[in-house]
Amino acid sequence: MSSNDLNNKKVSITSLLFSYSPKLLIIAVTIGALSGFFYSLIIPIIVNSIQVKASDEVEVNASYFQSYDFINGNEGWVFFLTVIIILFTKAASVILVNNIAKSATAELKLNIVKRINSMKLDDMEKVGFSRLLNLLTEDVLSVANAAVGIPVIVVSIVTIIGMFSYLFILNSIVFAIVIVSVIFGIILYQTPVRLVRSSYVKSREFSDVIQEGLRGLIFGAFELKLDRNKSKNYIKEEIEIPLLKSTKLEKMADGVLHLSATASDLLSFFIIGFLVFVLPSYIPFPKEESAGIIMALLYIAGPIATILGMFRELEIGNIALKRIHALECFDGELYCNDSQPLPEWNTYNVKGVSYKYSSKKFDNSFSLKPVSLSFSRSQINFIVGGNGSGKSTLSKLISLHYQCNEGEILFDNMIVDESNIALARERISVIYSDYYLFSKLYKKQNLSDIEKVNFYLESLGLSGKTDFVNGYFTTTKLSDGQRRRLALLVALIEDKDIYIFDEWAADQDPEFKKIFYHQILPTMKKDNKLVIVVSHDDRYFKCADRLIFMDGGELVGIESKEKESATMI
Ligand SMILES: Nc1ncnc2c1ncn2[C@@H]1O[C@H](COP(=O)(O)OP(=O)(O)OP(=O)(O)O)[C@@H](O)[C@H]1O
């Protein structure tokens, strides 16, 4: 997802709002336009009133002293009525679009959540968890900030159009001059906007780096607390420097935008100066219209400033939206709607499965050479081998988290493909080394489940540490070993066909290692489960029906009890 890719994507805040609720948006914009129309009436009403009074000055002066009217003349009523209409129409439009924007961004956030949920795990790793988090927080916020500014822009645009119409009625030459100047102003503003766009894109990329730094700051707090030097360097390199670079880019971009906004904003004064001091020397300029024209031009400066001010938010919002839409270049996983469960099976076959991590930084990224294995139910398999030999990578392929580059996985003869992968995954439960422990069991529990939970809480030494109440564990703030035992409990309650444990027992007390290898695994075997354990625990290798040896990304050997007993016979 390079910056160029992002720039080529056609997405915008307005289309986001429009696609959320076209009818409501049209109503809100129409009301906003109405408000803008009434805004543009303010100056003509005032100018008209002043001109009427000027032509009848004596009467007006008399009326000041003789009349007890609260508001002087009809123009006053029209003026205040207009102001009240502006109040209601502008408020209605802003509130309405604000509601649409809030709902649309909430929906956008939910869509990103669903999109991330449907992404392939290897794609999620490629994008990076920090960037994904950033999309959900900062980018969605930028979109929301830009979206809520849209009604203000609509009101301002219509006000400007109204004032232009008024200028046209007053003097068509002045109107033409103003139009040419405004076109010039737009070009003056748009050029720097284009120039600084890449700075905003880069600044957003730095915010991904900062997000990663913040993750380390929080999750690495224990390590950082012990080493002031490391902590100082970490903060400097991973947070401060990217933050400074991002701030510098934004300051530079903001500066250019503010400069050109101010220049465009002052356009009204340049035009006024031109009309008052230059134009009269060349063409006759009717003095009686000048007050109205100048007031109109001064009045236009406000909405122009508002629009230009909002351009920055819109630009950042659109960049954020493009970053969000860039997720679409990753194909989501296809889930079939088939509610039929997977048929019963006996063998789980891994045929010529290979995998290569894609890495931008390293060409020689790790690859798992083609592996073929046939697993059966009621079988306990240990995958063993040195660090980095590919045990976890193979497990992630077997658990269908990663999708292989070559080869296939079959339940008996049924190939696992996009049409049945979701159903196939539902037969598998895993505990990887970086597992996440949910405090709730997301399944309907019957009485026997609750009894089972309480049984395992007792046998895994968790009674009194946490309780199971209304589908929740009262706490998951436990020791590492206890948390891992709770994760095992949850997996057992899920009652799947295939279980994969990656170094589950590594940090368990000898007592619980024994329970795991000598009680839990045999019980699972008895219950017809296929169990795959990634382990370095050679003292317990004898508990396996089969040992699968990995080395340098290759399957280098298989040792099975059946074979041993066969050779012994
Ligand atoms: N997410 C990843 N992205 C890129 N490369 C990875 C990733 N995870 C692992 N690797 C690479 O794959 C190789 C094998 O890793 P794997 O986790 O499968 O080894 P392992 O045998 O389980 O090691 P250990 O016993 O240390 O857990 C590693 O050397 C690493 O270079």
XYZ file of C-alpha atoms and ligand atoms in Angstrom:
600
model
C 0.000 0.000 0.000
C 2.197 2.800 -1.211
C 1.239 6.455 -1.083
C 0.676 6.368 -4.844
C -1.760 3.499 -4.596
C -3.646 5.469 -2.016
C -3.816 8.606 -4.115
C -5.251 6.701 -7.068
C -8.234 5.464 -5.107
C -11.452 7.447 -5.647
C -13.133 7.760 -2.295
C -14.453 10.853 -0.598
C -16.153 11.981 2.562
C -19.223 13.208 0.670
C -19.676 9.872 -1.089
C -19.353 8.152 2.281
C -22.179 10.283 3.729
C -24.243 9.985 0.572
C -23.996 6.222 0.491
C -25.020 6.062 4.162
C -28.235 8.032 3.813
C -28.823 9.784 0.450
C -32.301 11.060 1.357
C -31.328 12.557 4.699
C -28.198 14.084 3.198
C -30.191 15.718 0.376
C -32.671 17.111 2.933
C -29.851 18.392 5.150
C -28.018 19.971 2.221
C -31.237 21.560 0.954
C -31.922 23.045 4.381
C -28.288 24.187 4.503
C -28.696 25.753 1.071
C -31.834 27.513 2.293
C -29.876 28.821 5.249
C -27.145 30.038 2.867
C -29.804 31.747 0.764
C -31.138 33.638 3.783
C -27.594 34.452 4.857
C -27.069 36.084 1.485
C -30.183 38.221 2.011
C -28.726 39.951 5.074
C -26.580 42.454 3.154
C -29.192 43.358 0.506
C -31.739 43.953 3.307
C -29.319 46.202 5.234
C -28.129 48.055 2.108
C -31.696 48.535 0.944
C -32.742 49.816 4.354
C -29.823 52.268 4.534
C -30.542 53.577 1.030
C -34.244 54.080 1.838
C -33.337 55.984 4.998
C -30.755 58.101 3.222
C -33.242 59.191 0.563
C -35.758 60.193 3.219
C -33.433 61.449 5.903
C -35.646 64.137 7.408
C -38.560 61.759 7.849
C -36.327 59.136 9.304
C -34.861 61.558 11.848
C -38.334 62.640 12.846
C -39.463 59.065 13.206
C -36.574 58.340 15.580
C -38.023 60.812 18.058
C -41.729 60.492 17.380
C -42.243 56.790 16.882
C -42.531 54.409 19.806
C -42.215 51.369 17.494
C -39.880 48.736 18.892
C -38.547 48.027 15.373
C -38.225 50.809 12.877
C -39.992 50.004 9.593
C -40.773 46.771 7.697
C -37.118 46.163 6.788
C -36.391 45.631 10.481
C -38.993 42.882 10.749
C -37.735 41.282 7.533
C -34.185 41.482 8.868
C -34.949 39.817 12.202
C -37.204 37.236 10.567
C -34.344 36.379 8.200
C -31.951 36.018 11.137
C -34.395 33.696 12.924
C -34.841 31.598 9.751
C -31.038 31.377 9.450
C -30.824 30.265 13.065
C -33.263 27.389 12.579
C -32.216 26.291 9.081
C -28.499 26.374 9.838
C -28.962 24.569 13.148
C -31.231 21.959 11.514
C -28.787 21.363 8.669
C -25.739 21.151 10.923
C -27.479 18.855 13.429
C -28.828 16.628 10.645
C -25.483 16.251 8.842
C -23.724 15.826 12.166
C -26.070 12.915 12.932
C -25.492 11.396 9.478
C -21.740 11.867 9.848
C -21.675 10.289 13.312
C -23.757 7.297 12.168
C -21.788 6.942 8.911
C -18.457 6.966 10.747
C -19.768 4.499 13.356
C -20.841 2.270 10.470
C -17.456 2.807 8.808
C -15.738 1.748 12.036
C -17.903 -1.357 12.230
C -17.162 -2.145 8.579
C -13.422 -1.867 9.241
C -13.867 -4.187 12.232
C -15.688 -6.718 9.997
C -13.145 -6.281 7.220
C -10.249 -6.898 9.625
C -12.145 -9.866 11.039
C -12.476 -11.350 7.556
C -8.841 -10.659 6.560
C -6.455 -13.541 6.164
C -4.141 -13.763 9.151
C -1.009 -13.480 7.036
C -2.427 -10.301 5.436
C -3.127 -8.897 8.903
C 0.482 -9.580 9.836
C 1.603 -7.920 6.596
C -0.387 -4.718 7.251
C 0.738 -4.713 10.866
C -1.377 -4.625 13.998
C -0.401 -1.034 14.780
C -1.600 0.229 11.434
C -4.867 -1.660 11.801
C -5.347 -0.109 15.218
C -4.514 3.310 13.812
C -7.120 2.925 11.069
C -9.748 2.157 13.683
C -8.848 5.074 15.915
C -7.089 8.072 14.345
C -8.192 7.589 10.746
C -11.854 7.082 11.600
C -11.647 10.192 13.822
C -10.187 12.241 10.940
C -13.028 11.097 8.695
C -15.574 12.071 11.370
C -13.983 15.518 11.859
C -14.113 16.176 8.131
C -17.661 14.875 7.744
C -19.183 17.138 10.389
C -17.786 20.193 8.547
C -19.790 19.501 5.411
C -22.992 21.397 6.376
C -20.959 24.491 7.280
C -19.342 24.316 3.836
C -22.753 23.966 2.171
C -24.133 26.999 4.035
C -21.031 28.993 3.098
C -21.122 27.993 -0.585
C -24.784 28.934 -0.942
C -24.174 32.218 0.889
C -21.374 33.005 -1.580
C -23.595 32.087 -4.561
C -26.345 34.314 -3.131
C -23.932 37.206 -2.689
C -22.658 36.705 -6.245
C -26.226 36.943 -7.524
C -26.637 40.157 -5.544
C -23.415 41.512 -7.037
C -24.630 40.562 -10.503
C -27.845 42.517 -9.934
C -25.858 45.494 -8.621
C -23.194 45.628 -11.305
C -22.340 42.999 -13.920
C -18.775 44.330 -14.489
C -17.967 44.047 -10.799
C -19.547 40.578 -10.802
C -17.271 39.496 -13.683
C -14.186 40.894 -11.924
C -15.111 39.087 -8.712
C -15.723 35.772 -10.516
C -12.343 35.956 -12.286
C -10.649 36.821 -8.967
C -12.342 33.952 -7.157
C -11.276 31.484 -9.877
C -7.768 32.854 -9.457
C -8.121 32.425 -5.678
C -9.253 28.810 -6.047
C -6.253 28.029 -8.261
C -4.051 29.886 -5.787
C -5.352 27.637 -3.036
C -5.620 24.329 -4.901
C -1.979 24.278 -6.068
C -0.517 24.244 -2.544
C -3.241 21.802 -1.431
C -1.940 19.362 -4.073
C 1.647 20.051 -3.059
C 1.096 19.342 0.623
C -1.094 16.258 0.133
C 1.917 13.930 0.133
C 3.126 15.503 3.398
C -0.166 14.646 5.059
C -0.001 11.090 3.641
C 3.561 10.662 4.973
C 2.594 12.156 8.311
C -0.182 9.545 8.619
C 2.388 6.839 7.842
C 4.550 8.140 10.685
C 1.560 7.883 12.973
C 1.553 4.105 12.285
C 5.165 3.995 13.464
C 4.227 6.014 16.552
C 1.328 3.644 17.241
C 3.785 0.700 17.149
C 6.039 2.654 19.517
C 3.139 3.223 21.888
C 2.384 -0.505 21.868
C 5.951 -1.192 22.954
C 5.726 1.544 25.609
C 2.711 -0.128 27.198
C 3.357 -3.827 26.577
C 7.087 -3.469 27.158
C 6.652 -1.380 30.316
C 8.149 -4.102 32.517
C 11.336 -4.275 30.437
C 11.612 -0.495 30.032
C 11.168 0.169 33.756
C 14.351 -1.775 34.520
C 16.621 0.042 32.117
C 16.526 3.822 32.036
C 18.926 4.026 29.134
C 16.978 1.531 27.046
C 13.763 3.307 27.974
C 15.204 6.719 26.983
C 16.539 5.401 23.675
C 13.330 3.541 22.944
C 11.166 6.606 23.515
C 13.533 8.751 21.468
C 13.808 6.400 18.481
C 10.374 4.824 18.351
C 8.151 7.674 19.511
C 9.896 11.040 19.735
C 11.713 11.049 16.377
C 8.718 9.797 14.324
C 6.506 12.226 16.288
C 8.847 15.121 15.516
C 9.019 14.120 11.845
C 5.249 13.801 11.620
C 4.730 17.128 13.427
C 7.293 18.815 11.163
C 5.522 17.538 8.053
C 2.136 18.631 9.384
C 3.436 22.045 10.468
C 4.943 22.581 7.035
C 1.768 21.459 5.268
C -0.460 23.463 7.645
C 1.778 26.492 7.158
C 1.468 26.344 3.374
C -2.291 25.894 3.642
C -2.685 28.719 6.170
C -0.571 31.023 4.001
C -2.557 30.333 0.883
C -5.830 30.405 2.855
C -4.914 33.831 4.201
C -3.940 34.995 0.703
C -7.212 33.686 -0.724
C -9.063 35.071 2.287
C -7.656 38.552 1.673
C -8.800 38.346 -1.919
C -11.913 40.317 -0.940
C -9.723 43.235 0.192
C -7.692 43.139 -3.017
C -10.907 43.264 -5.020
C -12.299 46.077 -2.847
C -9.051 48.037 -3.253
C -9.171 47.451 -6.991
C -12.798 48.619 -7.216
C -12.282 51.695 -5.030
C -8.826 52.840 -6.109
C -8.112 51.424 -9.559
C -11.321 50.729 -11.476
C -12.763 54.296 -11.317
C -9.738 55.537 -13.315
C -10.679 53.280 -16.260
C -14.434 52.845 -16.299
C -17.211 54.934 -14.763
C -18.077 53.367 -11.427
C -21.462 54.298 -9.972
C -20.761 55.636 -6.461
C -24.285 54.814 -5.136
C -23.679 51.085 -5.712
C -20.257 51.052 -4.112
C -21.541 50.729 -0.504
C -23.597 47.637 -1.394
C -20.744 46.103 -3.405
C -18.166 46.696 -0.696
C -20.444 45.362 2.031
C -21.161 42.284 -0.081
C -17.446 41.682 -0.666
C -16.642 42.103 3.025
C -19.484 39.754 3.859
C -18.233 37.087 1.411
C -14.850 36.997 3.204
C -16.448 35.138 6.163
C -17.829 32.135 4.228
C -14.673 31.988 2.092
C -12.556 31.768 5.257
C -14.866 29.062 6.600
C -14.541 26.961 3.441
C -10.788 27.340 3.283
C -10.511 26.473 6.971
C -12.463 23.271 6.366
C -10.319 22.262 3.363
C -7.560 21.018 5.679
C -9.956 18.803 7.616
C -11.421 17.532 4.333
C -7.987 16.805 2.902
C -6.895 14.881 6.014
C -10.292 13.130 6.153
C -10.015 12.039 2.521
C -6.470 10.747 3.061
C -7.685 8.789 6.096
C -10.568 7.391 4.050
C -8.181 6.272 1.316
C -6.001 4.521 3.885
C -9.092 2.756 5.191
C -10.209 1.764 1.681
C -6.721 0.458 0.907
C -7.671 -2.520 3.101
C -9.903 -3.572 0.221
C -6.896 -4.617 -1.830
C -6.614 -7.593 0.521
C -9.102 -10.256 -0.424
C -11.220 -11.187 2.554
C -11.794 -14.811 3.257
C -14.863 -16.260 1.617
C -17.281 -17.799 4.021
C -19.941 -20.071 2.565
C -23.454 -19.627 3.885
C -23.810 -23.363 4.097
C -25.142 -24.116 7.553
C -24.596 -27.854 7.065
C -21.922 -29.054 9.455
C -18.805 -30.725 8.112
C -19.358 -34.468 7.632
C -17.846 -36.868 10.151
C -14.225 -37.681 9.330
C -11.480 -40.116 10.302
C -8.273 -38.799 8.775
C -6.929 -35.282 8.470
C -4.526 -35.164 5.566
C -1.858 -32.580 4.888
C -0.607 -33.078 1.318
C 2.486 -31.316 0.001
C 1.769 -28.182 1.997
C 4.360 -25.403 1.771
C 4.495 -21.816 2.992
C 6.702 -18.766 2.573
C 6.515 -15.657 4.720
C 6.502 -12.595 2.547
C 8.791 -9.952 3.869
C 9.511 -6.502 2.476
C 12.750 -6.285 4.419
C 14.316 -9.679 3.793
C 14.473 -11.554 0.505
C 15.516 -14.748 2.224
C 12.384 -14.958 4.389
C 11.658 -18.318 5.979
C 9.932 -20.961 3.922
C 8.426 -24.254 4.933
C 9.271 -26.967 2.398
C 6.394 -29.211 1.241
C 5.101 -31.332 4.120
C 2.855 -34.396 3.753
C 1.307 -35.968 6.836
C -1.758 -37.995 7.597
C -3.352 -37.574 11.026
C -6.126 -39.644 12.485
C -8.584 -39.290 15.309
C -7.580 -40.619 18.722
C -3.987 -39.802 17.925
C -1.509 -37.773 19.941
C 1.175 -36.149 17.761
C 4.149 -34.173 19.005
C 5.872 -31.801 16.597
C 9.449 -31.438 17.780
C 12.564 -29.652 16.573
C 14.895 -26.772 17.297
C 13.982 -23.105 17.572
C 12.975 -21.635 14.242
C 12.656 -25.061 12.626
C 9.105 -24.274 11.493
C 6.996 -26.090 14.115
C 4.623 -23.167 14.755
C 4.434 -22.311 11.060
C 3.407 -25.892 10.288
C 0.881 -25.785 13.156
C -0.661 -22.600 11.787
C -1.081 -24.308 8.421
C -2.606 -27.389 10.058
C -4.967 -25.171 12.107
C -5.999 -23.440 8.839
C -4.901 -20.022 10.132
C -2.388 -19.638 7.315
C -3.312 -20.680 3.820
C -0.645 -22.716 2.121
C 1.142 -21.546 -1.040
C 1.121 -25.079 -2.418
C -0.566 -28.323 -1.482
C -3.889 -29.078 0.133
C -5.496 -30.128 3.373
C -8.291 -32.695 3.415
C -10.785 -34.107 5.881
C -10.760 -37.703 4.550
C -11.187 -36.949 0.841
C -12.823 -33.551 1.237
C -10.447 -30.749 0.244
C -10.541 -27.697 2.495
C -11.105 -24.700 0.247
C -12.708 -21.281 0.462
C -16.182 -22.763 0.404
C -15.767 -24.844 3.559
C -12.802 -23.372 5.420
C -15.006 -21.594 7.966
C -16.807 -24.836 8.819
C -13.517 -26.719 8.871
C -11.999 -24.207 11.301
C -14.894 -24.712 13.658
C -13.592 -28.230 14.227
C -10.249 -26.938 15.491
C -9.121 -25.400 18.752
C -5.640 -24.003 19.360
C -3.563 -22.486 22.104
C -0.563 -20.715 20.585
C 2.164 -19.085 22.610
C 0.621 -15.633 21.985
C -2.957 -16.729 22.731
C -5.638 -14.275 23.856
C -7.761 -15.193 26.813
C -11.395 -14.068 26.525
C -13.174 -13.732 29.848
C -16.444 -15.028 28.413
C -17.369 -18.356 26.849
C -19.028 -17.319 23.611
C -21.291 -20.341 23.399
C -24.564 -21.391 24.945
C -23.821 -23.390 28.051
C -25.922 -26.245 29.256
C -25.773 -27.729 32.728
C -23.159 -30.300 31.755
C -20.878 -27.531 30.391
C -21.107 -25.683 33.699
C -20.356 -28.912 35.564
C -17.411 -29.510 33.224
C -16.090 -25.959 33.811
C -16.274 -26.450 37.569
C -14.611 -29.864 37.273
C -11.699 -28.427 35.265
C -11.424 -25.366 37.535
C -10.906 -27.824 40.368
C -8.573 -30.254 38.584
C -6.458 -27.486 37.004
C -5.984 -25.813 40.382
C -8.015 -22.729 39.489
C -10.775 -23.027 42.082
C -10.739 -20.005 44.316
C -8.609 -18.107 41.761
C -11.461 -17.445 39.352
C -15.104 -18.423 39.224
C -17.497 -19.038 36.401
C -20.615 -16.859 36.773
C -23.242 -16.175 34.072
C -20.946 -17.296 31.277
C -18.012 -15.152 32.499
C -14.878 -15.929 34.397
C -14.856 -13.513 37.314
C -11.223 -12.638 36.607
C -8.501 -13.458 34.093
C -5.866 -11.590 36.126
C -3.936 -14.697 37.018
C -0.371 -15.925 36.900
C 1.007 -16.937 33.467
C 0.688 -20.627 34.256
C -2.831 -20.170 35.637
C -3.919 -18.147 32.600
C -2.623 -20.864 30.323
C -4.552 -23.463 32.322
C -7.678 -21.328 32.002
C -7.090 -21.157 28.226
C -6.850 -24.963 28.216
C -10.109 -25.179 30.160
C -11.853 -22.957 27.592
C -10.481 -25.082 24.733
C -11.696 -28.278 26.372
C -15.179 -26.838 26.928
C -15.319 -25.857 23.229
C -15.272 -29.592 22.464
C -13.628 -29.553 19.022
C -12.289 -32.460 16.946
C -8.709 -31.242 16.555
C -6.571 -29.675 19.273
C -3.258 -27.927 18.696
C -1.171 -26.861 21.692
C 1.964 -24.829 20.983
C 4.319 -25.184 23.979
C 1.334 -25.236 26.328
C 3.163 -26.976 29.131
C 6.368 -24.928 28.891
C 5.676 -22.749 31.948
C 3.620 -25.194 34.017
C 4.578 -26.650 37.368
C 5.679 -30.311 37.212
C 2.352 -31.204 38.823
C 0.341 -29.644 35.990
C 2.733 -30.892 33.308
C 1.980 -34.365 34.612
C -1.760 -33.699 34.613
C -1.520 -32.409 31.031
C 0.583 -35.216 29.593
C -0.723 -38.117 31.695
C -4.375 -37.235 32.242
C -5.644 -34.636 29.807
C -3.993 -35.944 26.638
C -5.036 -39.580 27.242
C -8.602 -38.432 28.029
C -8.672 -36.490 24.758
C -7.401 -39.559 22.922
C -10.169 -41.606 24.543
C -12.664 -38.928 23.445
C -11.630 -39.496 19.813
C -9.767 -36.183 19.447
C -6.815 -35.560 17.175
C -4.169 -33.845 19.306
C -1.084 -32.037 17.996
C 1.375 -30.758 20.581
C 4.371 -28.576 19.752
C 6.871 -29.406 22.445
C 10.483 -29.280 23.561
C 9.647 -31.370 26.621
C 11.612 -34.540 25.712
C 10.810 -36.145 29.094
C 7.237 -36.498 27.881
C 7.885 -37.542 24.284
C 6.883 -41.063 25.307
C 3.306 -39.791 25.770
C 3.015 -39.235 22.025
C 1.674 -41.761 19.551
C 3.844 -40.098 16.956
C 6.786 -37.724 16.931
C 7.139 -35.432 13.923
C 10.633 -33.957 13.557
C 11.197 -30.566 11.968
C 14.520 -28.995 11.002
C 15.235 -25.867 8.939
C 11.671 -25.675 7.629
C 11.644 -29.323 6.596
C 9.922 -32.417 7.839
C 12.944 -34.605 8.560
C 11.435 -37.654 10.221
C 8.486 -39.368 11.806
C 8.654 -41.822 14.682
C 5.498 -43.602 15.647
C 4.604 -45.956 18.517
C 2.736 -48.245 16.158
C 5.911 -48.579 14.065
C 7.968 -49.188 17.207
C 5.564 -51.806 18.483
C 5.434 -53.271 14.996
C 9.241 -53.533 14.874
C 9.300 -54.869 18.421
C 6.891 -57.631 17.391
N 5.087 -13.691 11.250
C 6.234 -14.008 10.656
N 6.666 -13.305 9.589
C 7.819 -13.610 8.972
N 8.628 -14.636 9.352
C 8.241 -15.376 10.400
C 7.034 -15.105 11.116
N 6.923 -16.006 12.100
C 8.011 -16.803 12.022
N 8.795 -16.425 11.007
C 10.037 -17.081 10.561
O 9.769 -18.451 10.459
C 10.785 -19.203 11.078
C 10.141 -20.400 11.778
O 9.355 -19.920 12.838
P 8.456 -20.859 13.717
O 7.754 -19.996 14.690
O 7.642 -21.715 12.831
O 9.577 -21.749 14.444
P 9.441 -22.746 15.642
O 10.031 -24.025 15.198
O 8.049 -22.784 16.152
O 10.396 -22.063 16.695
P 10.328 -22.019 18.302
O 10.699 -23.355 18.812
O 11.349 -20.999 18.640
O 8.935 -21.604 18.670
C 11.500 -18.273 12.030
O 12.879 -18.515 11.953
C 11.159 -16.900 11.542
O 12.261 -16.413 10.806
